Every structure is written in C-alpha cells, then in structure tokens.
Coordinates of C-alpha atoms in Angstrom, one line a residue:
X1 CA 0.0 0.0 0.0
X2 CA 1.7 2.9 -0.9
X3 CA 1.7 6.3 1.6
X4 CA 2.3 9.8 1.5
X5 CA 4.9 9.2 3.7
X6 CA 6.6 7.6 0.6
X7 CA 5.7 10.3 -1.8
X8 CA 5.8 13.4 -0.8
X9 CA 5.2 15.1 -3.9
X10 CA 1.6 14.3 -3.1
X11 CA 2.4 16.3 -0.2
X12 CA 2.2 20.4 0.0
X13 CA 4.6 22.0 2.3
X14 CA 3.4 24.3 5.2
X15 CA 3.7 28.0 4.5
X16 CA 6.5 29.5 6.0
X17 CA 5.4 32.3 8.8
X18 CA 6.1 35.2 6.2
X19 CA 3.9 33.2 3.8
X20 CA 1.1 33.2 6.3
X21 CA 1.3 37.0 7.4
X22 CA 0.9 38.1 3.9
X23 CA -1.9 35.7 2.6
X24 CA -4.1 38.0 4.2
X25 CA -4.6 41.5 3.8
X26 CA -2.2 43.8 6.5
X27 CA -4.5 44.5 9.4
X28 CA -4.1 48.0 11.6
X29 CA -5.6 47.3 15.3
X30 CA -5.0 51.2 15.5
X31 CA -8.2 51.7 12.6
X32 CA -10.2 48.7 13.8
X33 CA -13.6 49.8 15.7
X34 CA -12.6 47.5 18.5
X35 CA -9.3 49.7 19.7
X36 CA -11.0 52.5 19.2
X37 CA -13.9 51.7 21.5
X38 CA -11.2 50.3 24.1
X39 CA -9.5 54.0 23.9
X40 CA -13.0 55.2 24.4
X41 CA -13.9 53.9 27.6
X42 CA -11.0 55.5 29.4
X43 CA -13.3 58.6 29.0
X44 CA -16.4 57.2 30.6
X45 CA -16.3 58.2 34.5
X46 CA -17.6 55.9 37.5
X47 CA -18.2 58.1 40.0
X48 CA -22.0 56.4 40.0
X49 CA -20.3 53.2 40.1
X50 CA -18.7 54.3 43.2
X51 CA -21.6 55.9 44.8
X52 CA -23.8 52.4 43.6
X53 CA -21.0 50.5 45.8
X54 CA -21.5 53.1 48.6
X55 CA -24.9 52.8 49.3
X56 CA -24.6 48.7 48.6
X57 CA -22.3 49.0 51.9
X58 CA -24.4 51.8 54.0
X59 CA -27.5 49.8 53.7
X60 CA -26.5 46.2 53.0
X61 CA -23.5 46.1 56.4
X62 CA -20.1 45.6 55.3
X63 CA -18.9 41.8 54.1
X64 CA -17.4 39.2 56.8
X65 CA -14.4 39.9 57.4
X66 CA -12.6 37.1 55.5
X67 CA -14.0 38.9 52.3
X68 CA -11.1 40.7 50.6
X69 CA -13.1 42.5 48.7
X70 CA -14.2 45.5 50.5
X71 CA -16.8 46.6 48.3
X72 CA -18.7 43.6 48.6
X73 CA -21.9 44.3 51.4
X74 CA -23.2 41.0 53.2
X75 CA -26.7 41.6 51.7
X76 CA -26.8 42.1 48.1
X77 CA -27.5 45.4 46.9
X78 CA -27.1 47.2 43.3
X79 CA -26.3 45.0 39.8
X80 CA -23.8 42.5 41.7
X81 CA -23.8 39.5 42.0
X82 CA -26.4 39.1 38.5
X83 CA -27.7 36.0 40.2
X84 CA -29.2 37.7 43.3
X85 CA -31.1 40.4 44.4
X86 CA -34.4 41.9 43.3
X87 CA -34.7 42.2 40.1
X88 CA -35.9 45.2 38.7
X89 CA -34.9 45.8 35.1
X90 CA -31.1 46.6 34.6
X91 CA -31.1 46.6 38.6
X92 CA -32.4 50.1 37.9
X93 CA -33.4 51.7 41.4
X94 CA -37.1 51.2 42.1
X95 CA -39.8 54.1 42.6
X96 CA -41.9 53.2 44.6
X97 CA -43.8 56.8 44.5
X98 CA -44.5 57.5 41.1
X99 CA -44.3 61.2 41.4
X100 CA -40.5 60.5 41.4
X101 CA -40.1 59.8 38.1
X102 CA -39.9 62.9 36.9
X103 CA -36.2 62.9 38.8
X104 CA -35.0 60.3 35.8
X105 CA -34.1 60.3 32.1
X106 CA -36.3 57.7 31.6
X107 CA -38.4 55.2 33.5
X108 CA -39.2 51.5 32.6
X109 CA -43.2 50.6 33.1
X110 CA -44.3 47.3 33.0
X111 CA -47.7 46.5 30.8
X112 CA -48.8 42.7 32.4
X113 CA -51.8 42.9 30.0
X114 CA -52.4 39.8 27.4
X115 CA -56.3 40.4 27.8
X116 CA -55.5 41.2 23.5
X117 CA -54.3 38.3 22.8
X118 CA -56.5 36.1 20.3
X119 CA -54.2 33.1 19.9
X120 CA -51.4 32.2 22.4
X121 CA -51.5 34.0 25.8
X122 CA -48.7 34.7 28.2
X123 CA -47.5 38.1 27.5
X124 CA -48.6 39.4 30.7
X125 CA -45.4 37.6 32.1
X126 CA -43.5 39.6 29.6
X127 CA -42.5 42.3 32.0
X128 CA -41.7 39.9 34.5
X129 CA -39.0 37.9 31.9
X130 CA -37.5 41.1 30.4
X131 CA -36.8 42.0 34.2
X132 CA -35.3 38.8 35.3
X133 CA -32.5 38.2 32.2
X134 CA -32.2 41.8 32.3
X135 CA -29.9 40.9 35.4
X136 CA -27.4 39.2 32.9
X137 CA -26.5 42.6 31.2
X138 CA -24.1 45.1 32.9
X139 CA -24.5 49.1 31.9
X140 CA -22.1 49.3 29.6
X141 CA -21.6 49.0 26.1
X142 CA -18.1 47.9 24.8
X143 CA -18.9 49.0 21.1
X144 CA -21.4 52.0 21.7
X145 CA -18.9 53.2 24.5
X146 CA -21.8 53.9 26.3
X147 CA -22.1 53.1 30.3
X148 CA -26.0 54.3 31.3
X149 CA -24.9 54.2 34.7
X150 CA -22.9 56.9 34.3
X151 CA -24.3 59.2 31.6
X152 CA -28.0 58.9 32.2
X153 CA -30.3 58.2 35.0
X154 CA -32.9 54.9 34.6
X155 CA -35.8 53.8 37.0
X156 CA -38.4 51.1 37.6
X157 CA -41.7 52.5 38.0
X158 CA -42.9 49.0 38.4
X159 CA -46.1 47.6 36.7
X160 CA -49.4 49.5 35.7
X161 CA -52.4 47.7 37.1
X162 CA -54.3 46.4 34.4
X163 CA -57.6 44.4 34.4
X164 CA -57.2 41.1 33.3
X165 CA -61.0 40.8 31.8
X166 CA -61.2 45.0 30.3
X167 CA -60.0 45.4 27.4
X168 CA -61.1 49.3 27.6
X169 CA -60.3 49.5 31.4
X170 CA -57.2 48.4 31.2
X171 CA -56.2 50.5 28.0
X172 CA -57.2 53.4 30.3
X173 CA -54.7 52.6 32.9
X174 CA -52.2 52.4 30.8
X175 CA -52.8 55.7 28.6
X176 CA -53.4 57.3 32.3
X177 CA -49.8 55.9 33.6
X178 CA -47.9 56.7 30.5
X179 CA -48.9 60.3 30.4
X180 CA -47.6 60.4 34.0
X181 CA -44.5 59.4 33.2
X182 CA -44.3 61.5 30.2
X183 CA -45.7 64.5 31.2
X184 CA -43.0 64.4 34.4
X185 CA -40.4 64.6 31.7
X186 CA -39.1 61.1 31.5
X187 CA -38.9 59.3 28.6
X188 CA -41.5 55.7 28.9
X189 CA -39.9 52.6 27.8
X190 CA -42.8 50.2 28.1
X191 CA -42.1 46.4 28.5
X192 CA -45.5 44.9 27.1
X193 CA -47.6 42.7 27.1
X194 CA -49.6 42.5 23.9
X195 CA -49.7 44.4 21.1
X196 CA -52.7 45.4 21.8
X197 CA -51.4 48.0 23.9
X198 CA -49.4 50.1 21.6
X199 CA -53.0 52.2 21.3
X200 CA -53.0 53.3 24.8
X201 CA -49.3 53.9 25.2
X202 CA -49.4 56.5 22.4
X203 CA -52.6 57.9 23.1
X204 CA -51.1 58.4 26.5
X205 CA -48.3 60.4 25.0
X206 CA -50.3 61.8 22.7
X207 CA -52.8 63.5 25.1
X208 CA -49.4 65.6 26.6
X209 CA -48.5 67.4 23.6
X210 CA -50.3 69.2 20.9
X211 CA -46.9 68.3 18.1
X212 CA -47.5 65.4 15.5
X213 CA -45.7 61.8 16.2
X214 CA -44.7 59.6 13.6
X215 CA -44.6 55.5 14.8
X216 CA -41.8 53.2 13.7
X217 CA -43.4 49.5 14.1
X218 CA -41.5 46.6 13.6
X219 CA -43.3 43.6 13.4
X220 CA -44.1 40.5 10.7
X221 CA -48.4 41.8 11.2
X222 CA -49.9 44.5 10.0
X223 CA -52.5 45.5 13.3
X224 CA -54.3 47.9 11.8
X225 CA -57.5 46.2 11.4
X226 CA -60.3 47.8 13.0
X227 CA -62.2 45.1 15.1
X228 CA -60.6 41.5 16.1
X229 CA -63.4 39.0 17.5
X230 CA -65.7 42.4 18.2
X231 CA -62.6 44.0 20.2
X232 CA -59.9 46.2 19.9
X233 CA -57.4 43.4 20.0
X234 CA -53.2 42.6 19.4
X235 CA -54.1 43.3 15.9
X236 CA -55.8 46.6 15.9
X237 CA -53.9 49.0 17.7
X238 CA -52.6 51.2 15.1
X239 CA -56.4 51.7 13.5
X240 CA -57.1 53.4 16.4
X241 CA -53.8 55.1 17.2
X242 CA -54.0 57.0 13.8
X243 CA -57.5 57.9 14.7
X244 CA -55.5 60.4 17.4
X245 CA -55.8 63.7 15.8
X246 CA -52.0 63.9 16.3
X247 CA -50.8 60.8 15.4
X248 CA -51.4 60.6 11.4
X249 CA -51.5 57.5 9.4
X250 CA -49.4 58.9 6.9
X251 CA -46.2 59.0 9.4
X252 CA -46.7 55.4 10.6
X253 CA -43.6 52.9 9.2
X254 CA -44.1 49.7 9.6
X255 CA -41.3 47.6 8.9
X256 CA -40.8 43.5 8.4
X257 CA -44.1 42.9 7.4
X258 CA -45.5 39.7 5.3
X259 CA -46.0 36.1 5.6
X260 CA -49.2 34.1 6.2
X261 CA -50.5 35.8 9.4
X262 CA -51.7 39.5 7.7
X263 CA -55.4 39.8 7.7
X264 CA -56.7 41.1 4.3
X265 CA -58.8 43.4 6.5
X266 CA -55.6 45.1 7.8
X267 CA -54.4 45.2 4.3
X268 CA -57.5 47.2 3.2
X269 CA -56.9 49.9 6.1
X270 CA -53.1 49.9 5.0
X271 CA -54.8 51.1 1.4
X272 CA -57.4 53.7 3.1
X273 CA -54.9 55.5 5.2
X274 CA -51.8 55.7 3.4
X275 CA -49.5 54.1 5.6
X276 CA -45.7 52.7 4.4
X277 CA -45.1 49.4 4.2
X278 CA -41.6 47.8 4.3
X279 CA -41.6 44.1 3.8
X280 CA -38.7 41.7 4.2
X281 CA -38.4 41.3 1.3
X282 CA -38.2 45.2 1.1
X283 CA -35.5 45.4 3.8
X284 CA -33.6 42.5 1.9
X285 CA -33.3 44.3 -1.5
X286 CA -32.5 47.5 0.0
X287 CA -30.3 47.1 2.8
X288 CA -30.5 47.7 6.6
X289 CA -29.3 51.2 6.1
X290 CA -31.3 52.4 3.4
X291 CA -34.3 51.1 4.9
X292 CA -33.7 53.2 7.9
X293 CA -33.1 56.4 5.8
X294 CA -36.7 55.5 4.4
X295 CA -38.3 54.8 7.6
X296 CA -36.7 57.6 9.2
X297 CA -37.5 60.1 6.3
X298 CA -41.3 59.0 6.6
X299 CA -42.3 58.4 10.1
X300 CA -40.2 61.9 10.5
X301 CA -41.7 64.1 7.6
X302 CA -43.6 67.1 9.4
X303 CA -43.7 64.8 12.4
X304 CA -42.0 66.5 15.7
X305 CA -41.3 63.1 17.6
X306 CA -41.5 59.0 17.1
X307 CA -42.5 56.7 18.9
X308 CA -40.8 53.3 18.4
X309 CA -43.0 50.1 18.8
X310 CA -41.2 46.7 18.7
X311 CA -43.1 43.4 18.2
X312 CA -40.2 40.6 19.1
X313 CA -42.1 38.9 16.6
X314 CA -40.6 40.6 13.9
X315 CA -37.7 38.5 14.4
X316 CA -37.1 35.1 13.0
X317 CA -39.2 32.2 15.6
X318 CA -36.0 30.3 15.2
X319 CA -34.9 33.4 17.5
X320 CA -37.5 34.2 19.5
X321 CA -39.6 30.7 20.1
X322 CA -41.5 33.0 23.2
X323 CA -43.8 34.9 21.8
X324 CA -47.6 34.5 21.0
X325 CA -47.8 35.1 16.7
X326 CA -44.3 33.0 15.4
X327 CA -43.7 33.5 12.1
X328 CA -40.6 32.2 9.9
X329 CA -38.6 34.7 7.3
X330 CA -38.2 37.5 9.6
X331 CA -35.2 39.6 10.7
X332 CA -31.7 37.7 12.5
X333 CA -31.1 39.8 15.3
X334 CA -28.4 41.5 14.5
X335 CA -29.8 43.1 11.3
X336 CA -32.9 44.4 13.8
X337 CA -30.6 45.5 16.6
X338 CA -29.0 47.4 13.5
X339 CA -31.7 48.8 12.4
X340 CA -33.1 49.5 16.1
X341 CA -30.3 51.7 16.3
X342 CA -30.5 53.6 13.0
X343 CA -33.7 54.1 14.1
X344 CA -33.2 55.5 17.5
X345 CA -30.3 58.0 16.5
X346 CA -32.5 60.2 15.7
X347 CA -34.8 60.7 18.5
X348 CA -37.4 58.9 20.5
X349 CA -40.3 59.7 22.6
X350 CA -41.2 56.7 24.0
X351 CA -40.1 53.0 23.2
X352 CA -42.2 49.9 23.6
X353 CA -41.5 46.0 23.7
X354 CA -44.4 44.0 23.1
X355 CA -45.0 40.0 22.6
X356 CA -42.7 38.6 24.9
X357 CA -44.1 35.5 26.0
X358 CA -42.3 33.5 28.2
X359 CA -44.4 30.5 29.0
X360 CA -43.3 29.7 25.4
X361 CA -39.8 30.5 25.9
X362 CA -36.7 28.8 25.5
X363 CA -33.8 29.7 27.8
X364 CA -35.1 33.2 28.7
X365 CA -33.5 33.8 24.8
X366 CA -36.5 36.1 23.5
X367 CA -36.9 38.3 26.8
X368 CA -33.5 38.6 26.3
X369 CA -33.5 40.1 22.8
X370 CA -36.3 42.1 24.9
X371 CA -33.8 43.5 27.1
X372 CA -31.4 44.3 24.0
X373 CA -33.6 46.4 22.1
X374 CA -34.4 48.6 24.6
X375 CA -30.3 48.5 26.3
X376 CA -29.7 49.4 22.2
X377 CA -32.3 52.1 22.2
X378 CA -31.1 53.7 25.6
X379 CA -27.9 53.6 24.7
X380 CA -27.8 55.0 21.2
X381 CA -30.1 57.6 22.4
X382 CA -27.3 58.5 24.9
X383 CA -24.6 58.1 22.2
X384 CA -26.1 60.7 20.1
X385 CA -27.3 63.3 22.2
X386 CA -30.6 62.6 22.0
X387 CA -32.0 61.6 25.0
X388 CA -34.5 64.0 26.6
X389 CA -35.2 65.8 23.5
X390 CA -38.9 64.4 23.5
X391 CA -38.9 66.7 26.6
X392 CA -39.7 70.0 24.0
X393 CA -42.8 68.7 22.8
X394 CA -44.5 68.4 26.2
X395 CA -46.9 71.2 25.6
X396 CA -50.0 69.7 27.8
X397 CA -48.6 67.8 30.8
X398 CA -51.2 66.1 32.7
X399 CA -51.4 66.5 36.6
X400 CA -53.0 63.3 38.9

C-alpha cells in the first residue's frame, strides 16, 4: 500500500510564517472599531459606580471579614452579583412613589396585559422575563462606548395595574400611567404585554402634547385592522392610534411585514390610510441602512417626535420561540438590533417592547432580545445626544 509518507510530492509543504502573514490583507488594530472603543472607555467616568457600591455597603452592612473584597456588602444590593437580588430591570433603582419619576431620564413601566391576545397567551409575564435576564447585562456597552450608569439616569416605576378581563379598562390605565410618566419629563420605555397595547401607550403620549408623532413599528403583522373578534385586540392597535388627531396615518412605518399571518382586513386599512409598508423582502433588496433612511424620512416628515413600537415577533421564531404570533422569514437579530439603532439615532419619545411571551420561551433567549432592544435604544439615544429631547414637545402635561 503505498503512503504519503513515501511520496511526498503528493504532499504540500506548510507556509512559512512570512507566507502566512501576507496571505491576508495587513490589518491595523490602531483603525479597527474595536481599539478604538477600548481607547474610548477611558473617557467614561464611574463616579456612580462608586456611589452604587456606597450605598450597597451603607445599607447592606459591610462583608465578613474574611471577604477581601471590600466593596462587597453581606446583603446584596445594586447589579452584583447578577444571580441575586431583586430584580428590577437593569437593577435600575425602584420608585416606589411614582411622582418620582420625573427625577430620571427615563423610567421602565411594566404592561402585564395579554387580555388582547387572540391566539397564544402569556405576554402578561412579559415584564416579568425582560426584568429577570435583564440581570445578565451590565450598563455598559463595549462598542457604543456607552455606560448608562454613568451618563444617564434609569428607573423602575414598576407595573401599571391592568384588568385582566377589560379590554377598555385596562387601555385606560395604561394611557393614564404613561402620560404620568411623560408628562414628568421622562422618557416611557414600556415592556408589554400584547400588542394590543401600543393604542393606549401612544394615546397616552399623545394627550401631553399638541406636536404630531410619527410610529416606527416593527413587526411581521400589520394590526391595523379595525375590530378583532368584536374588540380592539393585538391586531388593531394602530387603527385606532391613527385615529389620534396627532398621530397621522401617513407617518406610521411599519417595517418587516409579510407572511401568512396578515389579515386582508388590515391590508384594506393599510390602502385607506396611506401608511408605508416595508416588507422583508423590502429590507432584503435595499439594505438595513437604506431602509432606515426611508423609515426615518417618513415616520419623520412634518412629524415633531417617534414613537418606536417593537413586536419581538418581527424576528425570525428560530430566534424568538416565546412569543404569541411565530412566524418564519423574519429579521436575524443583528440586522434588527442594527436597524433599532438607525432608528433611535434620531430621537425617541417613548419605546415599547411588546409580545414577549415567556411561558413559550426557550432559555429566557426572546426576553433577552427584549432586554437588547431597549439597552440598544437607551444607549444609542445616549450616544447621540438625543435623549431627553422628546422633553420639548410636552406642551399639555397632565397632573393626577
């Protein structure tokens, strides 16, 4: 039997080292994105991180003293360790009184409604998940070079109290807690909950100002249908957000949408009001950032804010298996959390994450692309100025 071993011709020698350094093209760490975010972070302070570890100590009693660690506190307090402690999202302090809000940048509200749902229920736990695997994320952002700790302030206002069995009841809760939190001059980043809920959230905003809103919508379904099952269910919302005399039709973008889950009766309205329409196919011929030009040029045309509302289900189910309307041949996450941030470098109002649904989750993986939209949001928002600019359209604050 013959071998190579006995004719090496039939083998090829390794490259040389030289040979291998030059196959490739020469590589400069200095102009690579990742050295230059590694020079940026020098420039982020930590004085919060400090003062986070102070209070951990003052109220949580100093570590045993076999702990070397001296900022460790015997009861946990703050983001460390991400395994313990209560969880509210990001470890974010908690307001109890809600007429604190108005002290932070922006405050996280938790929607527990899936009262709209008309297939698969379980969003109501949807605040709940985002909350818990929000534990795994620290503040900071290596490529944004963003820390939130330190260059904006972020609270838990906790959940509104919604009524399971209303529909209208509960959609009055939530337009009554949002505009508190608006009007106070934080920005609401609502962790939903159905998608029925995206009326109420923006008429909540809305009812604070007297400027025009565009909506940025990603999602695979059109919900713009009128009636579901007699109601004003997950697949109605923007009908009757566009009804707002503030909110018109003509500035709502919806992006991602197609498959076999779009009523024809959405469809119709989509004709009758003159909304934009960006399938995936769309997004696929013209590119992530040319789809956000568009969006951006539409939702923002005469508009003086948007409003961004994010159905998980937008993405891929391969990605997100927890939510209530799967659908295959949507977006990989990094092309959304790309376009998320196109999106939000312009300027926000308010964000919401809706169809997190955890009882159908796997791993906590779609709560956690939850979490990452609005961590992206935040901290583009941050990155580019931008946050707190929705702040100059509130021309009507509420008082309760």
């Amino acid at each position: 039997m013959h071998s190579f071993h006995r004719f090496p011709h039939h083998r090829r020698a390794a490259p040389s080292r030289d040979e291998r350094r030059f196959h490739h093209p020469s590589y400069e760490k200095l102009n690579a994105r990742g050295w230059g975010a590694a020079q940026a972070e020098a420039k982020i302070g930590d004085k919060r991180w400090k003062e986070e570890v102070a209070r951990g100590l003052k109220h949580g009693l100093t570590a045993a003293d076999s702990i070397g660690d001296r900022s460790i506190s015997t009861f946990a307090r703050g983001e460390l360790p991400h395994f313990a402690g209560i969880n509210t999202f990001l470890k974010a302090p908690y307001v109890e009184d809600v007429h604190e809000v108005g002290k932070y940048d922006a405050a996280i509200v938790g929607v527990p409604f899936d009262g709209g749902t008309t297939y698969r229920p379980g969003t109501r736990f949807g605040p709940q998940g985002m909350r818990r695997i929000s534990a795994l994320y620290t503040p900071y952002n290596y490529e944004l070079g963003v820390d939130l700790r330190e260059q904006m302030t972020l609270c838990d206002a906790g959940d509104v109290f919604t009524i399971p069995a209303n529909l209208e009841k509960s959609f009055d809760q939530i337009s009554r807690a949002v505009s508190h939190v608006f009007s106070s001059g934080a920005m609401p980043v609502i962790l939903g909950g159905d998608h029925s809920i995206g009326f109420p959230t923006v008429r909540g905003i809305a009812q604070c100002t007297s400027k025009r809103i565009g909506i940025v919508h990603f999602d695979r379904h059109a919900d713009i249908q009128e009636k579901d099952l007699d109601e004003r269910m997950l697949t109605t919302p923007w009908y009757h957000a566009t009804n707002l005399p503030n909110v018109p039709a003509v500035n709502l973008v919806q992006i991602g949408i197609g498959g076999w889950q779009v009523p024809r009766e959405a469809v119709a309205q989509i004709r009758a009001r003159n909304t934009n329409v960006l399938t995936m196919r769309d997004v696929e011929e013209l590119g992530i950032d040319k789809t956000a030009e568009i969006a951006l040029e539409l939702a923002w045309k005469n508009a003086d804010a948007v409003y961004m509302s994010f159905d998980i289900d937008c993405v891929d189910c391969g990605f997100v298996p927890g939510t209530g309307w799967p659908e295959p041949g949507g977006f990989l996450p990094r092309e959304v959390l790309r376009l998320v941030g196109l999106v939000a470098a312009e300027g926000l109002c308010g964000i919401e994450v809706v169809e997190v649904s955890p009882p159908y989750d796997t791993s906590d993986i779609t709560s956690l692309l939850g979490v990452r939209v609005i961590v992206d949001a935040l901290g583009t928002l941050v990155a580019y100025g931008k946050l707190g600019a929705h702040r100059g359209i509130i021309d009507k604050p509420v008082r309760y």
